[in-house]
Amino acid sequence: MTVRTISDVPKGIFYLLGIGILILATSIGIRVGGSGNMTPDGSSSSAGVAIEGDPANAATPNLAAIAVIAEEPVRRKMVETINVTGTLEAVQEGAAYSKEAGMVDSILVEEGQVVEKDQLLAQLDDEEIRLSLKQADAGFEQAKISLENAKSTYNRNKSLYKQDLISEQQWGDAKVGYQSALSAKNEAEAALDMAALRLKNTRIVAPVSGTVIERSCEVTQRVGVMERLFRVADLNKLRVKVFLPE
């Protein structure tokens, strides 16, 4: 028995076989594409079977026209904005406090009034303090006289002691008397300074130049030490204080 390989088959047979397959495939495609439903008038309507790869049979969606503007790309700085709330306040602001307890005797300014630094805003009752100042001044003058007398005694006894004309006890008493008079004079001077300072503290003055934005006292009102009576602010220089979210 003779066995034949594919190489022994004539090449023409392959050509004929390929042509036949191509014709068969074409016939089947035409039937599928041309088959459809019959309309009532006897005509044939296509079933809408599209052959893959045919752009003419592809479904076209009904899209509205969209205007497009093309621009050249430009490098720009991105700016991010946020909305915040803040408090408007003066750059320079000060409060006037009562440094002495007492009764408000008079008020010389009102809210909204422009004042200068150290201008008198209010006056506390100072009658009692003035009396204390007068007594302190009298005591200081008396202490100065006593010191002068003690000093004279000291210098005289010092000379006598060098000449051995007085005893050791007398010389010691002269020195003690002078030191006591000197201490008394210093204490009287301190009391005088304190009374003068208390009198000065009855004057409520403006801490800065600006506008009186708050007044929290009335005439005849009794106030305590370090009680705020006025607020003064320079409204020509303002700033906003805000709190930014993290």
Coordinates of N, CA, C and O in Angstrom, one line a residue, residues 137-153 178 181-182 184-185 188:
D137 N 3.7 116.6 106.0 CA 4.6 117.7 105.7 C 5.1 118.4 107.0 O 6.3 118.7 107.2
A138 N 4.1 118.6 107.9 CA 4.5 119.2 109.2 C 5.4 118.3 110.0 O 6.4 118.7 110.6
G139 N 5.2 117.0 110.0 CA 6.0 116.0 110.7 C 7.4 116.0 110.1 O 8.4 115.9 110.8
F140 N 7.5 116.1 108.8 CA 8.8 116.1 108.1 C 9.6 117.4 108.5 O 10.8 117.3 108.8
E141 N 8.9 118.5 108.6 CA 9.6 119.7 109.0 C 10.1 119.6 110.4 O 11.3 120.1 110.7
Q142 N 9.3 119.1 111.3 CA 9.7 118.9 112.7 C 10.9 118.0 112.8 O 11.8 118.2 113.6
A143 N 10.9 116.9 112.0 CA 12.0 115.9 112.0 C 13.3 116.6 111.5 O 14.4 116.3 112.0
K144 N 13.2 117.5 110.6 CA 14.4 118.1 110.1 C 15.0 119.0 111.2 O 16.2 119.1 111.3
I145 N 14.1 119.7 111.9 CA 14.6 120.6 113.0 C 15.3 119.7 114.1 O 16.4 120.1 114.6
S146 N 14.6 118.6 114.4 CA 15.2 117.7 115.5 C 16.5 117.2 115.0 O 17.5 117.0 115.8
L147 N 16.7 116.9 113.7 CA 17.9 116.4 113.2 C 19.0 117.4 113.3 O 20.2 117.1 113.7
E148 N 18.7 118.6 113.0 CA 19.7 119.7 113.1 C 20.2 119.9 114.5 O 21.4 120.1 114.8
N149 N 19.3 119.8 115.5 CA 19.7 120.0 116.9 C 20.5 118.8 117.3 O 21.5 119.0 118.0
A150 N 20.1 117.6 116.9 CA 20.9 116.4 117.3 C 22.3 116.5 116.6 O 23.3 116.0 117.2
K151 N 22.4 117.0 115.4 CA 23.6 117.1 114.8 C 24.6 118.1 115.5 O 25.8 117.8 115.6
S152 N 24.0 119.2 115.9 CA 24.8 120.2 116.6 C 25.3 119.6 117.9 O 26.5 119.8 118.3
T153 N 24.5 118.9 118.6 CA 24.9 118.2 119.9 C 26.0 117.2 119.6 O 27.0 117.1 120.4
Y178 N 21.8 111.5 117.7 CA 21.9 111.9 116.3 C 21.4 110.8 115.4 O 20.6 111.1 114.4
A181 N 17.6 110.8 115.5 CA 17.0 112.0 114.8 C 17.1 111.8 113.3 O 16.2 112.2 112.5
L182 N 18.1 111.2 112.8 CA 18.3 110.9 111.4 C 17.3 109.9 110.9 O 16.7 110.1 109.8
A184 N 14.3 109.3 112.3 CA 13.0 109.9 112.4 C 12.8 110.9 111.2 O 11.7 110.9 110.6
K185 N 13.9 111.5 110.8 CA 13.7 112.4 109.6 C 13.5 111.6 108.3 O 12.6 112.0 107.5
A188 N 9.9 110.4 108.4 CA 8.9 111.5 108.1 C 8.9 111.8 106.6 O 7.9 112.2 106.0

